[in-house]
Coordinates of C-alpha atoms and ligand atoms in Angstrom, one line a residue:
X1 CA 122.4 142.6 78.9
X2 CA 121.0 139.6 80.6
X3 CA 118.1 139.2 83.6
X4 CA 119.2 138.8 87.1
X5 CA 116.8 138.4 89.1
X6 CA 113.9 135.9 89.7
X7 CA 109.8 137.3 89.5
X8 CA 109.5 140.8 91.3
X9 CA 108.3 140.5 94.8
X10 CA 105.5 142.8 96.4
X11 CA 108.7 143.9 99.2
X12 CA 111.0 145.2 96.1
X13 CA 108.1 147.3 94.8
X14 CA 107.5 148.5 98.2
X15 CA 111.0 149.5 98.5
X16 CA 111.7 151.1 94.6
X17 CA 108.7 153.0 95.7
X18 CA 109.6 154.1 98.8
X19 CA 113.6 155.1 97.4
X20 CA 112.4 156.9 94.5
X21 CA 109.8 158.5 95.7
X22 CA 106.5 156.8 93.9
X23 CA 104.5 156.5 97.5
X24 CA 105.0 156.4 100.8
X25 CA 103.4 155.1 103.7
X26 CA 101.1 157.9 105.3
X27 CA 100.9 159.6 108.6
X28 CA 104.6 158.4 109.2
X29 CA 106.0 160.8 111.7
X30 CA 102.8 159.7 113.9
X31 CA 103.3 155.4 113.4
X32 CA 101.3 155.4 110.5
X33 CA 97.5 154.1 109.6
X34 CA 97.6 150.6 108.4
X35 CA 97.5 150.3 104.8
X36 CA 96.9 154.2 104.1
X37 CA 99.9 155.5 101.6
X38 CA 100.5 159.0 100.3
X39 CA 101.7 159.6 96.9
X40 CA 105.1 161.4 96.2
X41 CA 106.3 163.5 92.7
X42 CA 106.6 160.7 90.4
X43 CA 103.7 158.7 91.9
X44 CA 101.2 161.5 91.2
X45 CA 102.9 161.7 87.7
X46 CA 102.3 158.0 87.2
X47 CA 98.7 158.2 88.9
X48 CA 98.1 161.5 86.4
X49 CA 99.1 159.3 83.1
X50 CA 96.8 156.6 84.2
X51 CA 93.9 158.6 85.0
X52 CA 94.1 160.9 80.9
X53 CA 94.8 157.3 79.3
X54 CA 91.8 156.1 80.6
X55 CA 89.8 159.1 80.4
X56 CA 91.3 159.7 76.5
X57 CA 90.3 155.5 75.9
X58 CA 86.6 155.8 77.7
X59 CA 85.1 159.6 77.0
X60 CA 87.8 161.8 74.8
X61 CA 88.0 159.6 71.7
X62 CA 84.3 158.1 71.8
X63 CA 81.1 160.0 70.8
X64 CA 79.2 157.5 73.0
X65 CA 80.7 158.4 76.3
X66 CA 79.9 161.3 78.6
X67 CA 81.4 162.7 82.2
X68 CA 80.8 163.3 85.5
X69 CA 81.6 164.2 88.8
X70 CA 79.4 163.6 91.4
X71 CA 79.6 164.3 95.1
X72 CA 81.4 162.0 97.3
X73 CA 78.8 162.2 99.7
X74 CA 75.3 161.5 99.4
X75 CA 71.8 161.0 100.6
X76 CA 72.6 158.5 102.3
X77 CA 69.3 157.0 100.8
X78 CA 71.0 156.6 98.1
X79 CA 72.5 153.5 100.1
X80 CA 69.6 152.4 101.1
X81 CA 68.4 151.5 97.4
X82 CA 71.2 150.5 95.9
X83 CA 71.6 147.5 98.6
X84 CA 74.9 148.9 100.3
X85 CA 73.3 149.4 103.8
X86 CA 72.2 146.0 104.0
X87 CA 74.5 144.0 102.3
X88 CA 77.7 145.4 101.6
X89 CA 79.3 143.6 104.3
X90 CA 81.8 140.7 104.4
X91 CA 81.9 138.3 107.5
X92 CA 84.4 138.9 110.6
X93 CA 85.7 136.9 113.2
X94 CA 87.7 138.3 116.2
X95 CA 90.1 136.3 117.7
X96 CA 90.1 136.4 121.2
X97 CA 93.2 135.3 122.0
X98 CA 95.6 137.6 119.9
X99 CA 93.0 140.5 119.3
X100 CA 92.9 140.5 115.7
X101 CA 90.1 140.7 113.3
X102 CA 89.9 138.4 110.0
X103 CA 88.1 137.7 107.6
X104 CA 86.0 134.6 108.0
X105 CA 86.1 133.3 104.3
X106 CA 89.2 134.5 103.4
X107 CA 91.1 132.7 107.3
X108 CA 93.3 130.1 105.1
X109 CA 95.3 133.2 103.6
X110 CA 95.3 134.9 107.0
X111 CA 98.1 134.6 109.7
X112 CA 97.4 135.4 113.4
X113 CA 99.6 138.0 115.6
X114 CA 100.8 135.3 117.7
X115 CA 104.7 133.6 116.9
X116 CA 105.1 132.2 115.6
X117 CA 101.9 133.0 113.6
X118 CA 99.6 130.5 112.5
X119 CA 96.5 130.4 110.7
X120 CA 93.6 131.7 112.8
X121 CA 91.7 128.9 114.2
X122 CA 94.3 126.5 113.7
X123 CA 96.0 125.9 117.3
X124 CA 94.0 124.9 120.8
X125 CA 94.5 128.8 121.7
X126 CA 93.0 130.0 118.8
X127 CA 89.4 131.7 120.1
X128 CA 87.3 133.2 116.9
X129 CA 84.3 134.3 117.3
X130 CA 81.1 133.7 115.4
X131 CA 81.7 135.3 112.0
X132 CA 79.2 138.0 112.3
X133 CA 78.3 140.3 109.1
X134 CA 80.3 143.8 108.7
X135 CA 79.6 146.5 107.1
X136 CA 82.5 148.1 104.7
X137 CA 81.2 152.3 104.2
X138 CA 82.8 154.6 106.0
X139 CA 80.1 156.0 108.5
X140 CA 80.2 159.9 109.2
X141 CA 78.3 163.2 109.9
X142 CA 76.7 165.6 108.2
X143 CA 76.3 168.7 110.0
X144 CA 76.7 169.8 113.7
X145 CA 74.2 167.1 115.3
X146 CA 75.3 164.4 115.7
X147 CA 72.4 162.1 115.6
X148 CA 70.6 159.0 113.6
X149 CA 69.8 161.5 111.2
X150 CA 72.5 163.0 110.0
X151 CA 74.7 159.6 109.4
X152 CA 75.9 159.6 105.5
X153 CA 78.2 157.4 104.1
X154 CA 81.7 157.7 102.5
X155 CA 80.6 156.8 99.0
X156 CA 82.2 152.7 99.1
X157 CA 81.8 152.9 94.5
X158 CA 81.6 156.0 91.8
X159 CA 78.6 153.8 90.4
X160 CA 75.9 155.4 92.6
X161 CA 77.1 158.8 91.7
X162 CA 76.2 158.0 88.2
X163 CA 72.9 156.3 88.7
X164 CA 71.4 159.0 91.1
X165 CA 71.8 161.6 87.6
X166 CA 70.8 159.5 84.9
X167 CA 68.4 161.6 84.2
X168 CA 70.0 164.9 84.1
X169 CA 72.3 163.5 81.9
X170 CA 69.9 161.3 79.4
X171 CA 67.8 164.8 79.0
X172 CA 71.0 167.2 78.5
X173 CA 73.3 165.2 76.7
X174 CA 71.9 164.0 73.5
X175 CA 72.2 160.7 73.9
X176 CA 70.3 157.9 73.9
X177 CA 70.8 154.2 74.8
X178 CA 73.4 152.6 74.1
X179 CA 75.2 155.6 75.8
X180 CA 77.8 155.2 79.0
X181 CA 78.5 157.8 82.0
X182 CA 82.4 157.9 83.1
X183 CA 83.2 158.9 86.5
X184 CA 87.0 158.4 88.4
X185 CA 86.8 159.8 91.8
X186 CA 87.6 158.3 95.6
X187 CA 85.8 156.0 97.0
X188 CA 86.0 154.4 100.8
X189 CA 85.8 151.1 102.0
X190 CA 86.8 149.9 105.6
X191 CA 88.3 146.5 104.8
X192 CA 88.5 144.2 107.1
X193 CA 92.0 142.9 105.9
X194 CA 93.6 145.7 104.2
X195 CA 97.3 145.2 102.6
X196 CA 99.4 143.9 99.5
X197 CA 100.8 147.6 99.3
X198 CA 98.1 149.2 97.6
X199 CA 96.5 146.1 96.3
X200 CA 93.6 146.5 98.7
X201 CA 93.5 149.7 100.6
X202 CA 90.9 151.9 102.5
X203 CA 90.8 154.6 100.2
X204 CA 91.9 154.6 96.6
X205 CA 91.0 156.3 92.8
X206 CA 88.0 154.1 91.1
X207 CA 87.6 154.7 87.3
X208 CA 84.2 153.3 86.7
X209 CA 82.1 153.6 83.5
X210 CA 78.3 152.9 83.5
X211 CA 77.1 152.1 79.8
X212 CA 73.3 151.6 79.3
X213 CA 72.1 149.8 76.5
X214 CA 68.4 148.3 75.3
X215 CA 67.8 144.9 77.2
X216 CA 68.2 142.6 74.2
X217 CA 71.6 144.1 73.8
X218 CA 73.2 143.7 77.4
X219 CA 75.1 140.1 76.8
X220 CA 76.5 141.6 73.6
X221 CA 77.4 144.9 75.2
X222 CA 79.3 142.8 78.1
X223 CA 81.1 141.2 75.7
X224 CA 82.0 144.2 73.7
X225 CA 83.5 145.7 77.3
X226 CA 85.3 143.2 78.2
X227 CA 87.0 143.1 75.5
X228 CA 87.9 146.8 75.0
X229 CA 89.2 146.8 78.6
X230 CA 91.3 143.6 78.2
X231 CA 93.0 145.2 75.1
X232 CA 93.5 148.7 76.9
X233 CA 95.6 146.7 79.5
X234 CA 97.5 145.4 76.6
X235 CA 97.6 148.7 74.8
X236 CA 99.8 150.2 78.7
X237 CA 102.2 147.1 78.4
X238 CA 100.8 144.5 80.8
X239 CA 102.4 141.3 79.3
X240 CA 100.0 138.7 77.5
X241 CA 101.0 135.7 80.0
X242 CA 100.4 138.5 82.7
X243 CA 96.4 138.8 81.3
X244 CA 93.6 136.5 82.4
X245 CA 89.8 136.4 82.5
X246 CA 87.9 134.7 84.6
X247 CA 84.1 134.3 84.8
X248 CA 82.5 134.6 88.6
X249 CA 80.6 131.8 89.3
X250 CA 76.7 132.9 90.5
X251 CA 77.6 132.1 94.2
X252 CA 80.2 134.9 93.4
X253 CA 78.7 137.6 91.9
X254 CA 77.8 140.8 93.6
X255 CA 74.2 141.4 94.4
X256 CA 73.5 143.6 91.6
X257 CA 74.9 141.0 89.0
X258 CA 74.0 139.0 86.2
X259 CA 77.1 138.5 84.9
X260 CA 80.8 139.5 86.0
X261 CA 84.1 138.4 84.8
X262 CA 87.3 139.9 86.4
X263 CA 90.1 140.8 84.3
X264 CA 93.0 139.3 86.6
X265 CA 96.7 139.8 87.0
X266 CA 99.4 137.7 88.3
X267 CA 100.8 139.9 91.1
X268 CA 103.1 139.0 93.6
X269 CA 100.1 137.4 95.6
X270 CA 99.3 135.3 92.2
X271 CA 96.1 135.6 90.0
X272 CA 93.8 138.5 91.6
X273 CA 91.0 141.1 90.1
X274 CA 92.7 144.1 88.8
X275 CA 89.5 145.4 86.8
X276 CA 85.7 143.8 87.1
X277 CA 83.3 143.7 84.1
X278 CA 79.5 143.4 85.3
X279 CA 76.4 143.1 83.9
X280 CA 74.2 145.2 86.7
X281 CA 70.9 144.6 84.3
X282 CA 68.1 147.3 85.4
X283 CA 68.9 146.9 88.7
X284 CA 70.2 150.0 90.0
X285 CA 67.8 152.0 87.7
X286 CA 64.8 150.3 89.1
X287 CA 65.7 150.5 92.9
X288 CA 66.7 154.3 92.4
X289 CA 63.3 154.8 90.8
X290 CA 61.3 153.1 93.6
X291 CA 63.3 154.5 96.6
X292 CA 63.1 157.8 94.6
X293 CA 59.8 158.0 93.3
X294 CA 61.8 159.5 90.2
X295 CA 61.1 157.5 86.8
X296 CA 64.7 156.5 85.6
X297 CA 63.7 155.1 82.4
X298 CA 64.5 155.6 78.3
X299 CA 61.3 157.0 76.5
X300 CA 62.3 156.6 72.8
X301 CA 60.7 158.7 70.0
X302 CA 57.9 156.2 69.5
X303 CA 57.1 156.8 73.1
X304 CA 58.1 153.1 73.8
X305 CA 59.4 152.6 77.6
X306 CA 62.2 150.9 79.4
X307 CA 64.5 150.4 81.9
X308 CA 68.0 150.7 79.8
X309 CA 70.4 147.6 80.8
X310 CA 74.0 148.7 82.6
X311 CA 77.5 147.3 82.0
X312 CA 80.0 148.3 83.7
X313 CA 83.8 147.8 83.7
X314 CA 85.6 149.1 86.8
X315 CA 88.8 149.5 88.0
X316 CA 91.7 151.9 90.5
X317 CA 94.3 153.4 89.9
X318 CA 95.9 151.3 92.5
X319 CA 95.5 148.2 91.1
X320 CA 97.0 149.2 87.2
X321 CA 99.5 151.0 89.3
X322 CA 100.7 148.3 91.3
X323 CA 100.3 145.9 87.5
X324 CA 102.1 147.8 86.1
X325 CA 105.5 148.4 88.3
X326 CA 105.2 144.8 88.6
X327 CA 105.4 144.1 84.9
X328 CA 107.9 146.8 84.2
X329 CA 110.3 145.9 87.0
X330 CA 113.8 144.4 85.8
X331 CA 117.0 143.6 87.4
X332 CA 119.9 142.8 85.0
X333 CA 123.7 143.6 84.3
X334 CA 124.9 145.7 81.9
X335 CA 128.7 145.3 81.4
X336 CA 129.7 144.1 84.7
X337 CA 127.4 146.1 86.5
X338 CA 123.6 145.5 87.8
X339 CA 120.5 148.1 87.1
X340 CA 117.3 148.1 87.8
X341 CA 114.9 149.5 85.2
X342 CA 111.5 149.9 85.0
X343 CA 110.5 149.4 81.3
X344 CA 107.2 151.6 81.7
X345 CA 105.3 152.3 79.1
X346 CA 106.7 155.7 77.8
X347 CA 102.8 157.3 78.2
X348 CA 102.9 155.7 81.2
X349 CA 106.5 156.9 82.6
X350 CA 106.4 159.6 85.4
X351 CA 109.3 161.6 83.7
X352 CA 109.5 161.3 79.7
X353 CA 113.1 162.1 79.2
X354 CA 115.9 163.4 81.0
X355 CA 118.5 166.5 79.9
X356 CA 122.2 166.3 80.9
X357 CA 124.9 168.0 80.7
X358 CA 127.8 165.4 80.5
X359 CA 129.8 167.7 82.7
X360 CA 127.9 170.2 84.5
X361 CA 130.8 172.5 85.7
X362 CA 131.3 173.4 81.3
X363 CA 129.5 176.6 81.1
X364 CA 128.9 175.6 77.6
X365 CA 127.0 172.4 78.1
X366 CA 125.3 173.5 81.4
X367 CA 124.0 176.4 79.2
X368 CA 123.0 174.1 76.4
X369 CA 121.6 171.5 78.7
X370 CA 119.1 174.2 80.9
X371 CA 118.0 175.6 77.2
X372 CA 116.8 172.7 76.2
X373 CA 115.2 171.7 79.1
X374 CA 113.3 174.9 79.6
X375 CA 112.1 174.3 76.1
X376 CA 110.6 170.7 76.3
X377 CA 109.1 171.6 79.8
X378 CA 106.4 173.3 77.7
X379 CA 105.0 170.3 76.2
X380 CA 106.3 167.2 78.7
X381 CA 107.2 166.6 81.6
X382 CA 111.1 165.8 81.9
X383 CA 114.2 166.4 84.2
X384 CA 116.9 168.3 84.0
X385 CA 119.8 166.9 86.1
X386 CA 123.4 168.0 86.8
X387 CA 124.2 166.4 89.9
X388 CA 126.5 163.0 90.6
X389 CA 128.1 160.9 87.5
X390 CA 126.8 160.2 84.4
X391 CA 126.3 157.1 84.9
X392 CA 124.5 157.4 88.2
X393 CA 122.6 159.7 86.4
X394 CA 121.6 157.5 84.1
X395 CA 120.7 154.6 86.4
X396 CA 118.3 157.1 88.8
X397 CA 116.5 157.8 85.4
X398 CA 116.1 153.8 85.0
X399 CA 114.6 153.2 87.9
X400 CA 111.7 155.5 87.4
X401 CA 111.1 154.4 83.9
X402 CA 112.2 157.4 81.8
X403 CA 112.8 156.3 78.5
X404 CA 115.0 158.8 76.9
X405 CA 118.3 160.6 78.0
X406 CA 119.7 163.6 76.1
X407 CA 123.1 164.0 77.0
X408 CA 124.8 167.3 76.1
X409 CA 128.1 166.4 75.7
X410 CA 131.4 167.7 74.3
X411 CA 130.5 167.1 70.6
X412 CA 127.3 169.3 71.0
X413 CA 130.1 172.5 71.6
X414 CA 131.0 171.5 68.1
X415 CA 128.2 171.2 66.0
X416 CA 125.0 171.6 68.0
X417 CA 123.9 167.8 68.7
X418 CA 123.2 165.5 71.6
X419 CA 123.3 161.8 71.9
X420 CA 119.7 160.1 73.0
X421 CA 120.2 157.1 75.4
X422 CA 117.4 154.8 74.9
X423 CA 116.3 153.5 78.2
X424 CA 115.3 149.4 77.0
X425 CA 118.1 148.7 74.2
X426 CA 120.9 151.5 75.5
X427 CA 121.5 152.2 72.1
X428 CA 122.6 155.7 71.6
X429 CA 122.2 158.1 68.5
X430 CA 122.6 161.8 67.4
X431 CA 120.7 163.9 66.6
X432 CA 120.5 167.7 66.4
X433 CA 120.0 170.1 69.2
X434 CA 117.4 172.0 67.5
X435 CA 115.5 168.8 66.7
X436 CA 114.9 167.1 69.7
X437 CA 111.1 168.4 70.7
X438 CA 110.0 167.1 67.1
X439 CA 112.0 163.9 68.0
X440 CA 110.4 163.2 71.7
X441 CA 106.7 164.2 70.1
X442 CA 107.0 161.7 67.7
X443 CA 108.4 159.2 70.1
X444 CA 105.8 159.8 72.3
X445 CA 103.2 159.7 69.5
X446 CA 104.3 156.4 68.0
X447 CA 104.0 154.6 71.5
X448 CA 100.5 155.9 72.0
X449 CA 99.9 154.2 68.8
Ligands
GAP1 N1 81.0 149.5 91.1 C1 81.4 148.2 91.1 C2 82.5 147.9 92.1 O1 82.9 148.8 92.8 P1 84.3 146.2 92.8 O2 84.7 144.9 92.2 O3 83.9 146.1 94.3 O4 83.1 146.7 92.0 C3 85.8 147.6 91.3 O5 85.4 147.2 92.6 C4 87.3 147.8 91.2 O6 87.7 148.7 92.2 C5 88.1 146.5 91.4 O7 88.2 145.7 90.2 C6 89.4 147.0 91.8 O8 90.2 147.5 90.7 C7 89.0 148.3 92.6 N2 89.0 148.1 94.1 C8 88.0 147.6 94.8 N3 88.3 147.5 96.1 C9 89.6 148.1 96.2 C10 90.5 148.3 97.3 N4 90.1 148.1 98.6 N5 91.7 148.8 97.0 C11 92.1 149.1 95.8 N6 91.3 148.9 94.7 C12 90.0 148.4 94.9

């Protein structure tokens, strides 16, 4: 087996996506809405996995961590206090001359709609405006008026959700500081450059967890996050030399920040955040409780008062999912012919294992084959298939990252086993019919290790 090919591109992903079904770009039979993508069978799968490894890492196997869900849309007051109405902006020039909108601190990374295109600002014909400040939230209605007051806000982070019932949750879940708040929902932001596939889109999945802890604590607490979250990106498969952390600068941090460091990975695009680690301090807290006239504060048993400290590590689903086709993605020959397989992490893989009858047309096998499918359908999800070669078969199973094949095969007519084709290695072994759930669990088990 040796590599083929040289660092995945952002275009292949695109396309493996797009041929196997992972996501596809929305609203197609109308032109499509730049940058929006719909999900298809194994994307969802994928987007599933991510969403209970996170949830099993940050509430399931902690005593520390609780949930929530909270609405999408709120007072918008709520924006009001926490900053996003008056600063949640970035700054935008339009271009005159080709009509298109960029980003005015990000214009040496743009390309303008001219050809052939050059960076805006850089030819005689290039006519930018004034960068002028613009706000990201999704603006809409609440209600059948349609006036000042009843504009809300397409919530732009999961964070506010959380704030807004600190209290609820501090009185009804028996905990007390240092205790965190998980929340993965949608959230809404009307970027000014979109794109990178789903890199940076309009709408994606945030996973955000708000951890408050005593003042004196905070800079420890940080620490302790950023750690945890570095070594659950580890713990999916993301490769060491793929892993960075960098500090933000204070010209760079968010205006609720005291400290941030992004967890980065080299994408396609090079080096960029795929999860952020902040220390919000009391920030959010204390602006809820002015704004609110509602005390969000710790009381502790000796009736001493604060304003518990936040840190918060968060991150979508669309920028692990994107990480991690990226770092999975491999072209190489086998024998004297090429396949592409995507060495997912098998809690991360769509489809856990495959069941085939060798040939499909043997009642015997086909029989055999369905059986055992219908029986490891209970616990996991796998695929039964029956149509094309075997070796086709086998390579459609590659390229969505399932890590076993059970192949029900002449032999298995004879004494009742199959072979299992392991997707990385190709190494093949026997194993008894009647075996193979308590073989796949403990697969399964052992890589969740
Ligand atoms: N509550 C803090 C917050 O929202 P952020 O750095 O703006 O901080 C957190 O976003 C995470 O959300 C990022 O690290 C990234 O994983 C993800 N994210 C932000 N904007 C995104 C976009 N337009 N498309 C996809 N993911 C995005």
């Amino acid at each position: 087996m040796s590599e083929t090919a040289p660092p995945v591109t952002m275009d292949t992903i695109v396309s493996l996506c797009r041929r196997r079904g992972f996501v596809f770009p929305s609203s197609e039979i109308y032109g499509g809405l730049g940058s929006t993508y719909d999900y298809g069978h194994y994307g969802v799968l994928t987007k599933n996995n991510i969403r209970s490894l996170w949830f099993r890492a940050m509430v399931q196997e902690r005593d520390d961590i609780v949930a929530l869900d909270s609405a999408i849309i709120l007072n918008p007051r709520v924006w009001e206090a926490s900053g996003h109405v008056a600063g949640f902006t970035d700054p935008l020039v339009d271009c005159r001359t080709c009509k298109l909108r960029f980003r005015a601190d990000q214009l040496e990374l743009a390309r303008c709609g001219r050809k052939p295109s050059k960076r805006p600002g850089e030819t005689p014909d290039c006519d930018l405006t004034e960068p002028r400040q613009f706000n990201l939230m999704f603006e809409t209605q609440v209600g059948a008026l349609q006036d000042e007051s009843s504009t809300a806000f397409l919530r732009p982070e999961t964070a506010q959700g959380i704030f807004i019932n600190f209290k609820n949750v501090a009185q009804l879940a028996r905990r007390k500081p240092p205790f965190g708040i998980a929340q993965v929902g949608k959230s809404f932001r009307n970027e000014i450059t979109p794109g990178n596939f789903l890199f940076r889109v309009r709408e994606f999945e945030q996973m955000e967890m708000e951890f408050f802890v005593p003042p004196a604590d905070a800079t420890q607490w940080f620490d302790y996050w950023l750690d945890q979250r570095l070594g659950w990106h580890r713990s999916l498969g993301l490769r060491e030399i793929n892993l960075r952390v960098r500090e933000h600068d204070e010209g760079e941090r968010s205006h609720y920040s005291s400290a941030t460091s992004d967890i980065e990975y080299l994408y396609p695009i090079g080096w960029q955040e795929l999860e952020g680690v902040a220390n919000r301090g009391d920030y959010d807290l204390t602006q809820h409780t002015q704004h609110s006239g509602t005390k969000l504060e710790w009381i502790d048993p000796d009736g001493n008062r604060y304003t518990p400290h936040v840190i918060e590590p968060a991150v979508s689903i669309e920028r692990i999912f994107v990480a991690l086709l990226c770092d999975a993605y491999h072209e190489e020959i086998v024998g004297d012919r090429e396949r592409v397989v995507l060495r997912l992490h098998p809690q991360v893989a769509p489809v856990k294992a495959a069941i085939l009858p060798l040939v499909p047309r043997d009642d015997g096998m086909a029989t055999r084959a369905r059986t055992l499918y219908e029986e490891l359908r209970r616990h996991h999800v796998v695929e039964h298939d029956d149509s094309g070669q075997i070796g086709r078969r086998y390579r459609r199973q590659d390229e969505i990252g399932t890590p076993w094949a059970f192949t029900v095969d002449d032999q298995t007519l004879e004494d009742e086993t199959v072979t299992v084709r392991d997707r990385d290695s190709l190494a093949q072994e026997r194993l008894p019919i009647g075996g193979v759930r308590e073989w796949l669990d403990d697969a399964l088990q052992r890589d969740c290790s």
